[in-house]
Coordinates of C-alpha atoms and ligand atoms in Angstrom, one line a residue:
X1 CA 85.8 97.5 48.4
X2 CA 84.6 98.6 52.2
X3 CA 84.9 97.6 55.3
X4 CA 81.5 95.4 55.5
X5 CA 81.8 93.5 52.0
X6 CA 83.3 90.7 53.0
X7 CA 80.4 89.9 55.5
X8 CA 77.9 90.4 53.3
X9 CA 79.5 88.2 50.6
X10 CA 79.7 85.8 53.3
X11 CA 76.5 86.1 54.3
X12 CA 75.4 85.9 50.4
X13 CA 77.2 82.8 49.9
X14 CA 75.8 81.1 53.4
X15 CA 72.1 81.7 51.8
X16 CA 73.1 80.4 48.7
X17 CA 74.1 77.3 50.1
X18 CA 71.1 76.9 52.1
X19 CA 68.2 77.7 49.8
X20 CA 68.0 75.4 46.9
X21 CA 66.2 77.4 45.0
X22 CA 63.3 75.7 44.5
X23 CA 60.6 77.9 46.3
X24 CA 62.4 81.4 45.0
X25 CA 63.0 80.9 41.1
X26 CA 65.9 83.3 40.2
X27 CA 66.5 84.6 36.9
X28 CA 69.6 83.6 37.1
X29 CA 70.0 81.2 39.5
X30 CA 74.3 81.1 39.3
X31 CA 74.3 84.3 40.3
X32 CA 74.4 85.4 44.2
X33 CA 73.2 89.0 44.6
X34 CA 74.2 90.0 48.0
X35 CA 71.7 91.3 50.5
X36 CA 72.6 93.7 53.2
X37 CA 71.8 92.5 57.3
X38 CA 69.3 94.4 58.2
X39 CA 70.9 96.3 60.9
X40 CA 73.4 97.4 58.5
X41 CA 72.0 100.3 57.1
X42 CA 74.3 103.0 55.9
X43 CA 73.5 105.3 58.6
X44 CA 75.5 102.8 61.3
X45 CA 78.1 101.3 59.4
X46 CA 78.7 104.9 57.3
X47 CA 78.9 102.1 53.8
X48 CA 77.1 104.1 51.7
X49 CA 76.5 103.0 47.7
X50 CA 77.2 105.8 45.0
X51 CA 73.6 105.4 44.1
X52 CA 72.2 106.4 48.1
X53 CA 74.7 109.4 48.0
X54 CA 73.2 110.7 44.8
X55 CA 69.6 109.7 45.8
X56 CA 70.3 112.1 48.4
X57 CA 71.0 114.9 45.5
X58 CA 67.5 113.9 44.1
X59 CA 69.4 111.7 41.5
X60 CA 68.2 108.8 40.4
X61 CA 71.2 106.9 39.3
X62 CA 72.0 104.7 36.6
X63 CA 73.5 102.3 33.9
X64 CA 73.0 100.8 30.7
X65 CA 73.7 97.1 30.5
X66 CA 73.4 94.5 27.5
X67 CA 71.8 90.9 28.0
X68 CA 75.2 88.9 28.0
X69 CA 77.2 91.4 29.5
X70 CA 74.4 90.5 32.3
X71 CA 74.8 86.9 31.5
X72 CA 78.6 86.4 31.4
X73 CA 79.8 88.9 34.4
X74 CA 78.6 87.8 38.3
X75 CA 79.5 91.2 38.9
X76 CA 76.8 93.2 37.0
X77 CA 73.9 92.2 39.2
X78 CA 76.0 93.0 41.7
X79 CA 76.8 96.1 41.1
X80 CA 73.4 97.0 39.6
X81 CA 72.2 95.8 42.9
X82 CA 74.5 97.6 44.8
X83 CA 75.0 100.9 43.3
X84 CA 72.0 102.3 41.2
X85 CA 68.7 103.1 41.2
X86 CA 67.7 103.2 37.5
X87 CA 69.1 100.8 34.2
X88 CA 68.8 101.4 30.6
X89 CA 69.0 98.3 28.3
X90 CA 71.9 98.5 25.6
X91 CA 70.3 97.3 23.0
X92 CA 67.6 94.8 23.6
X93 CA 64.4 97.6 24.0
X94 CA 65.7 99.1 20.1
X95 CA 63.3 98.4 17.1
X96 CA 65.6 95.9 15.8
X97 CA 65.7 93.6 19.4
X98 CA 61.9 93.7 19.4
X99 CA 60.4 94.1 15.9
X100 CA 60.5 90.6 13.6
X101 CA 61.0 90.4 10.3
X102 CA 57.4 89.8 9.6
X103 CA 56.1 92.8 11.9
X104 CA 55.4 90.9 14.9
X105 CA 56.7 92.1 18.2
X106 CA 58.6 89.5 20.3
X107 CA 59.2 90.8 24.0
X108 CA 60.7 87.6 25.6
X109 CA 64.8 88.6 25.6
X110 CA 64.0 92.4 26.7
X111 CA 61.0 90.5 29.3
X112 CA 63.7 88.0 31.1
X113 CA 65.9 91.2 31.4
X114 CA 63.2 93.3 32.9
X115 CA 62.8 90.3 35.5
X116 CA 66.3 90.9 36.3
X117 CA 65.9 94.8 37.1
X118 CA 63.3 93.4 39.7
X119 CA 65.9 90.7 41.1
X120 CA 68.2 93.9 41.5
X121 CA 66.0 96.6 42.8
X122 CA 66.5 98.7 40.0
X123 CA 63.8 101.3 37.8
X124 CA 63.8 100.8 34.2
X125 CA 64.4 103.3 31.5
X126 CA 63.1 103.2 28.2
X127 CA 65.2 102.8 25.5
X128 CA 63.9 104.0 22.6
X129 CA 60.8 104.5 20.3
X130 CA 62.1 106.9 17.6
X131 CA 65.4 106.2 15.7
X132 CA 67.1 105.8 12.3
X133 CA 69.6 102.7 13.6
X134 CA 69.0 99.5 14.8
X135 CA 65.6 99.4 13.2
X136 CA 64.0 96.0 12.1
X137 CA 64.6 97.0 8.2
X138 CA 63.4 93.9 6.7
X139 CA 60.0 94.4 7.9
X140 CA 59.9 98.3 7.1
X141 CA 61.1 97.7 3.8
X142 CA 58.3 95.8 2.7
X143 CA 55.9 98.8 3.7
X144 CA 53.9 99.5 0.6
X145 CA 53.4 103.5 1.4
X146 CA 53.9 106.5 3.7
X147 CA 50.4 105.7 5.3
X148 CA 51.4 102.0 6.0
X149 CA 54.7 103.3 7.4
X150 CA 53.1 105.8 9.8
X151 CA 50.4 103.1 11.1
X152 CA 53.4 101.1 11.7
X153 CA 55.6 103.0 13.4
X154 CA 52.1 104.1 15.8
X155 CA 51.5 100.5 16.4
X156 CA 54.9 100.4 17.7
X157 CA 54.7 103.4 20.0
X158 CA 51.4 102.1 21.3
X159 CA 52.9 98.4 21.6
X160 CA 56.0 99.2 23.2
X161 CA 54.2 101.7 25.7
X162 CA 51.5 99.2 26.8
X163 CA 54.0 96.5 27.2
X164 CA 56.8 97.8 29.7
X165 CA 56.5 99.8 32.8
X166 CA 59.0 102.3 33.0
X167 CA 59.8 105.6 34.6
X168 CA 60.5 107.9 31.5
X169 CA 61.0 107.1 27.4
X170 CA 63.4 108.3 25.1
X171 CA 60.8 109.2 22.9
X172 CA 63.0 110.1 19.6
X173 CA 66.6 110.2 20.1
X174 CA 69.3 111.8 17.6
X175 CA 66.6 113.5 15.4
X176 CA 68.7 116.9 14.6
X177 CA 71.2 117.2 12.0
X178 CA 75.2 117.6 13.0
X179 CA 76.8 121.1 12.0
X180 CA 72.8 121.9 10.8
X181 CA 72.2 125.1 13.0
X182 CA 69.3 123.3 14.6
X183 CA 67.7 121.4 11.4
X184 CA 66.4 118.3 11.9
X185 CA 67.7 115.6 10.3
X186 CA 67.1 114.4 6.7
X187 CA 70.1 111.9 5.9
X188 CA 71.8 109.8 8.1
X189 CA 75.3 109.8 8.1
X190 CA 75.9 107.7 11.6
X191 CA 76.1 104.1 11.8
X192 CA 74.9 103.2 7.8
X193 CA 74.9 99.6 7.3
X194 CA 73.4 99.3 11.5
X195 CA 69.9 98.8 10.1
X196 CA 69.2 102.5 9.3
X197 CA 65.5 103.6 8.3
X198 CA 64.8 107.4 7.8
X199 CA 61.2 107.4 9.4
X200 CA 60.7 111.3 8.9
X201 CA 61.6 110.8 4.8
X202 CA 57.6 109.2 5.4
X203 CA 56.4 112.4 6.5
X204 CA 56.4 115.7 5.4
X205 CA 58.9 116.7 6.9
X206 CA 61.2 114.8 10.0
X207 CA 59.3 117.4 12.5
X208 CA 56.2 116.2 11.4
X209 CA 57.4 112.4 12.5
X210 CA 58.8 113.8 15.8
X211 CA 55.5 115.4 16.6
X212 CA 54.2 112.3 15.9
X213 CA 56.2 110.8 17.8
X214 CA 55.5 112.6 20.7
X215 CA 51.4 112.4 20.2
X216 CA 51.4 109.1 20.0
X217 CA 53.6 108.6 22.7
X218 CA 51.5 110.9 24.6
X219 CA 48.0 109.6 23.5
X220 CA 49.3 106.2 24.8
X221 CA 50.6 107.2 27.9
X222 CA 46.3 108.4 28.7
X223 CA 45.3 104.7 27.1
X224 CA 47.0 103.0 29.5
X225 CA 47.2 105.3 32.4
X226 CA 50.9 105.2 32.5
X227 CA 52.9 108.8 33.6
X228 CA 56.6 108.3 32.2
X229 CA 58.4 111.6 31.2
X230 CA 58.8 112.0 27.9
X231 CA 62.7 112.8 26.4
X232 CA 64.0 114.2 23.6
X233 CA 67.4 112.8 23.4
X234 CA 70.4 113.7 21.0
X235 CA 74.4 113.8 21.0
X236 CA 77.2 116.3 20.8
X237 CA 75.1 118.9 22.5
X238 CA 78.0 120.2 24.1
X239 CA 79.7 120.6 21.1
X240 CA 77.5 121.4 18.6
X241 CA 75.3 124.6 20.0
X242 CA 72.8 124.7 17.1
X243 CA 72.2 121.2 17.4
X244 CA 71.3 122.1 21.2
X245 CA 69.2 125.0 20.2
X246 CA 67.3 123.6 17.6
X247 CA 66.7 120.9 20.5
X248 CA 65.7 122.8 23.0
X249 CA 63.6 125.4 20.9
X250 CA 61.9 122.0 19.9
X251 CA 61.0 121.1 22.9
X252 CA 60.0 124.4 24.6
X253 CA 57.5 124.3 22.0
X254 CA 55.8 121.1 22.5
X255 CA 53.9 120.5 25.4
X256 CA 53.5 116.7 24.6
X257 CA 57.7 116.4 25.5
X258 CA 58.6 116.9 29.2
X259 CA 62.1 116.2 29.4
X260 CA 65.4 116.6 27.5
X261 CA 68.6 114.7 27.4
X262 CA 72.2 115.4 26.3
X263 CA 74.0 111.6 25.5
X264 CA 77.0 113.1 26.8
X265 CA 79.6 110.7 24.9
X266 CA 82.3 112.8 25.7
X267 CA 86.5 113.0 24.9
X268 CA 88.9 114.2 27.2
X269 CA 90.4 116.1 24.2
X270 CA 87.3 118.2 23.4
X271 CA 89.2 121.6 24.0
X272 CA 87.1 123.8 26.8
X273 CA 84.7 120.9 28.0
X274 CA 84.2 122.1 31.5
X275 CA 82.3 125.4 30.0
X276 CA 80.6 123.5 27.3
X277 CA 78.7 121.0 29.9
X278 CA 77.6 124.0 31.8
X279 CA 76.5 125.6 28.8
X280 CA 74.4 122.4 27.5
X281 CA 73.1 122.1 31.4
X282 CA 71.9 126.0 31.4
X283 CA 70.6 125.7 28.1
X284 CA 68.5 122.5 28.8
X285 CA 67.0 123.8 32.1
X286 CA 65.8 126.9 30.3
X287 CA 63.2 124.6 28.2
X288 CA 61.9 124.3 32.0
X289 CA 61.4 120.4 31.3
X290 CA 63.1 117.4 33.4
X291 CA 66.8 117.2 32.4
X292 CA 68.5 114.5 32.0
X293 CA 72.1 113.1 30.9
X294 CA 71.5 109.4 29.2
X295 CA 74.1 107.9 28.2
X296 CA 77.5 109.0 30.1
X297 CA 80.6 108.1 29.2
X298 CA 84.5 109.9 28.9
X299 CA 86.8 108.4 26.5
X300 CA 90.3 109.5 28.0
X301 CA 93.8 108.2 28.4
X302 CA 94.7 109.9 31.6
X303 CA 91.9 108.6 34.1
X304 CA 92.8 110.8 36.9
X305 CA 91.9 113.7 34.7
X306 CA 88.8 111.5 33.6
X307 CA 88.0 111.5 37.2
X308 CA 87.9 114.9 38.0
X309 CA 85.4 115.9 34.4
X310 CA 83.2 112.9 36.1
X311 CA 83.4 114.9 39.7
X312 CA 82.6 118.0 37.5
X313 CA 79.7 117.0 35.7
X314 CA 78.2 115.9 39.2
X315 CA 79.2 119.1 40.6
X316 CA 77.6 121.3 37.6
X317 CA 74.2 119.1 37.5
X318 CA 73.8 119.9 41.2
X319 CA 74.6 123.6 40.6
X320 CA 72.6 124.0 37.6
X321 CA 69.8 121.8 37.7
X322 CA 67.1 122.7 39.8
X323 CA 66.1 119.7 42.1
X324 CA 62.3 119.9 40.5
X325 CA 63.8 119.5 37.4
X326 CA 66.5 116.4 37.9
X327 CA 65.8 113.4 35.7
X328 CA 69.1 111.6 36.4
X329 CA 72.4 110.6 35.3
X330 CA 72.9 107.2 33.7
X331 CA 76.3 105.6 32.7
X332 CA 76.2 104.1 29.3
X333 CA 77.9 101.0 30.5
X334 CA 79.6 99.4 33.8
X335 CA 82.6 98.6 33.2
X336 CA 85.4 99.9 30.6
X337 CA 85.7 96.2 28.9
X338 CA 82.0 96.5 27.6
X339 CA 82.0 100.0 26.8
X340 CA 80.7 100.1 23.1
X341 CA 83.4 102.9 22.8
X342 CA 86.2 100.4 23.3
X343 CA 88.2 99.5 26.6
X344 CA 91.5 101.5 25.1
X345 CA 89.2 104.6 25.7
X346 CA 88.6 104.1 29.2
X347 CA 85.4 105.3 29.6
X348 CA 83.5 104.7 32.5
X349 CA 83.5 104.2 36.6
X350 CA 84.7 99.8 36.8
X351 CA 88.0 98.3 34.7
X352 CA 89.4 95.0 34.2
X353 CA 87.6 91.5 34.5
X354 CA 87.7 91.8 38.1
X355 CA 85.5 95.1 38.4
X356 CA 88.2 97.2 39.9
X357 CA 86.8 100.6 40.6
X358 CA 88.4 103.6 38.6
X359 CA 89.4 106.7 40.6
X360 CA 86.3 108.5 38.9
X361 CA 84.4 106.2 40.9
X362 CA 85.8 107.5 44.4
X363 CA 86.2 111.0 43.0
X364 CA 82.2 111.1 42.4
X365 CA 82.2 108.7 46.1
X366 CA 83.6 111.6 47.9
X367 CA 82.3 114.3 46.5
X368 CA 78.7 113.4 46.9
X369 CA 80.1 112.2 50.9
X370 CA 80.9 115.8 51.6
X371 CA 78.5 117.7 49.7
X372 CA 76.0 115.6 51.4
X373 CA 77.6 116.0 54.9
X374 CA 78.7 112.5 55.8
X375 CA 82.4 112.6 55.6
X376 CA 83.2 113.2 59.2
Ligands
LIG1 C1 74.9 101.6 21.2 C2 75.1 100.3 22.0 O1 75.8 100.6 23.2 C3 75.9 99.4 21.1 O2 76.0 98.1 21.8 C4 75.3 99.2 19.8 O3 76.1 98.4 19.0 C5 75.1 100.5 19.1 O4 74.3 101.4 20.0 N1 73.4 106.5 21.2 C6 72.4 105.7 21.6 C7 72.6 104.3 22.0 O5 71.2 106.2 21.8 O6 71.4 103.5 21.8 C8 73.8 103.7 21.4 O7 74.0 102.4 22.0 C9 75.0 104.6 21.7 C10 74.8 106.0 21.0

């Protein structure tokens, strides 16, 4: 924690007590999201949050967060507040979060949390349109044919898009095939009994759907005047290269997507990963569309080690990336004991139920300090 925290807890906590809350309805009104004096500004008191130091990079930072992990922790606000710019929800923007069982589309749980992002000063991201998990089967299976199935799946493009505001969509995500030398997918091996639906099994073929995907999105974004990018988004892209080319050959060839993501759920043990990242980062700024990594995390058991790939991946998205072309880096999580990849992996930049920060946290600090020229 630095130097000026205590003062602005203090400060926090002395406004708490004297507003009652009744004129300024918070979301949630048990939790104190500290403001910052106005004269202390980074630039005089040198505090700077990891989100202002990658800002500085043209990074727009972020993290995922789930609706109780908000609820239960004091600390997420907090942090959210604190250090980012962007958030991605978990789960609660998926299919099966918004979609009913009869078809209708119920907004209110992802709605609250969107009033939340305000509270913290934070962009949202938008989590997704185009998946085979976590999709609201019980209503899709009762879809009498490929026709009724496709006006579906637009209504819910359409719906989705005229609903939230949001800086960029993950307009299909994990649409290529593992070990399939850039095929798209046709089964779906991950994640079977988490509500799986094969959309593209509709179509002709699962290109057809993602090109559907992609029009509509697109078609919606000129009905309602709204300029998100558009991703792509997949996994294992630095680990599987076909998968990566078939992605980026994909997108280079339709106009209607303007960005690509790697997940970038990543192991420690991956033998080589420095040179795959770069590889994936190269290979995704050649499509010449906004690149972004989406859902960051490093399962580990040596944290310092953890701590320097984090540096690393900062380092190499600087290097490679041109600044035109830098849709952001998100953490997929906050802290280790929500990760969805389990707190024995370690994974991310906070740890324990007090929010201690991990030394990839400082690693990343520092580096961005000195690359941007403030660590004197
Ligand atoms: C994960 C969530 O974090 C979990 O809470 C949920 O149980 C399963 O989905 N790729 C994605 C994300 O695109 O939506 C997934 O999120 C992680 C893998």
């Amino acid at each position: 924690m630095k130097n000026t925290s205590l003062p602005i807890l203090f400060c926090a906590c002395l406004m708490a007590a004297f507003s009652c809350g009744k004129d300024e309805p918070q979301s949630r009104p048990d939790v104190v999201i500290p403001t910052k004096p106005e004269n202390e500004t980074p630039e005089n008191t040198g505090d700077y949050s990891l989100g202002e130091l990658a800002a500085m990079q043209g990074i727009k930072l972020g993290a995922a967060f789930t609706y109780w992990e908000y609820r239960l922790n004091a600390q997420v606000p907090q942090i959210l507040t604190r250090e980012f710019d962007a958030v991605t929800f978990g789960n609660e923007m998926k299919h099966d979060a918004i979609v009913k069982a009869n078809g209708t589309m119920d907004f209110s749980t992802a709605d609250e949390m969107v009033r939340w992002t305000k509270d913290c000063g934070v962009e949202l991201f938008g989590h997704v349109l185009g998946w085979h998990s976590q999709q609201q089967t019980d209503y899709l299976n009762t879809l009498k044919d490929d026709a009724a199935v496709d006006e579906a799946f637009k209504n819910y493009v359409y719906g989705m898009m005229e609903h939230f505001d949001v800086y960029a969509w993950d307009v299909v995500n994990e649409t290529f095939a593992d070990g399939g030398n850039g095929a798209f997918r046709t089964v779906y091996t991950t994640q079977p009994a988490n509500h799986v639906y094969v959309w593209g099994s509709h179509y002709p073929s699962t290109k057809d759907w993602v090109d559907k995907a992609f029009q509509y999105a697109a078609d919606a974004c000129k009905k309602y005047g709204k300029t998100p990018v558009l991703y792509i988004n997949d996994y294992n892209l630095e680990t599987d290269p076909g998968k990566r080319n078939g992605l980026c050959d994909y997108a280079k060839n339709n106009p209607n997507v303007t960005g690509v993501a790697t997940q970038m759920h990543i192991d420690m043990a991956i033998p080589d990963l420095k040179n795959k990242i770069s590889e994936t980062l190269k290979a995704l700024v050649a499509t010449g569309k906004m690149v972004r990594i989406a859902e960051l995390d490093i399962k580990t058991q040596d944290i310092n080690a953890q701590a320097d790939m984090f540096r690393y991946i900062f380092e190499q998205y600087i290097a490679i990336v041109p600044a035109a072309q830098r849709g952001g880096i998100t953490f997929w999580g906050i802290n280790d004991k929500d990760s969805w990849v389990g707190e024995e992996n370690h994974p991310l930049l906070w740890m324990d139920s007090v929010y201690n920060k991990k030394p990839a946290y400082d690693e990343i600090y520092n580096f961005l300090l000195e690359l941007n020229g403030l660590n004197s």
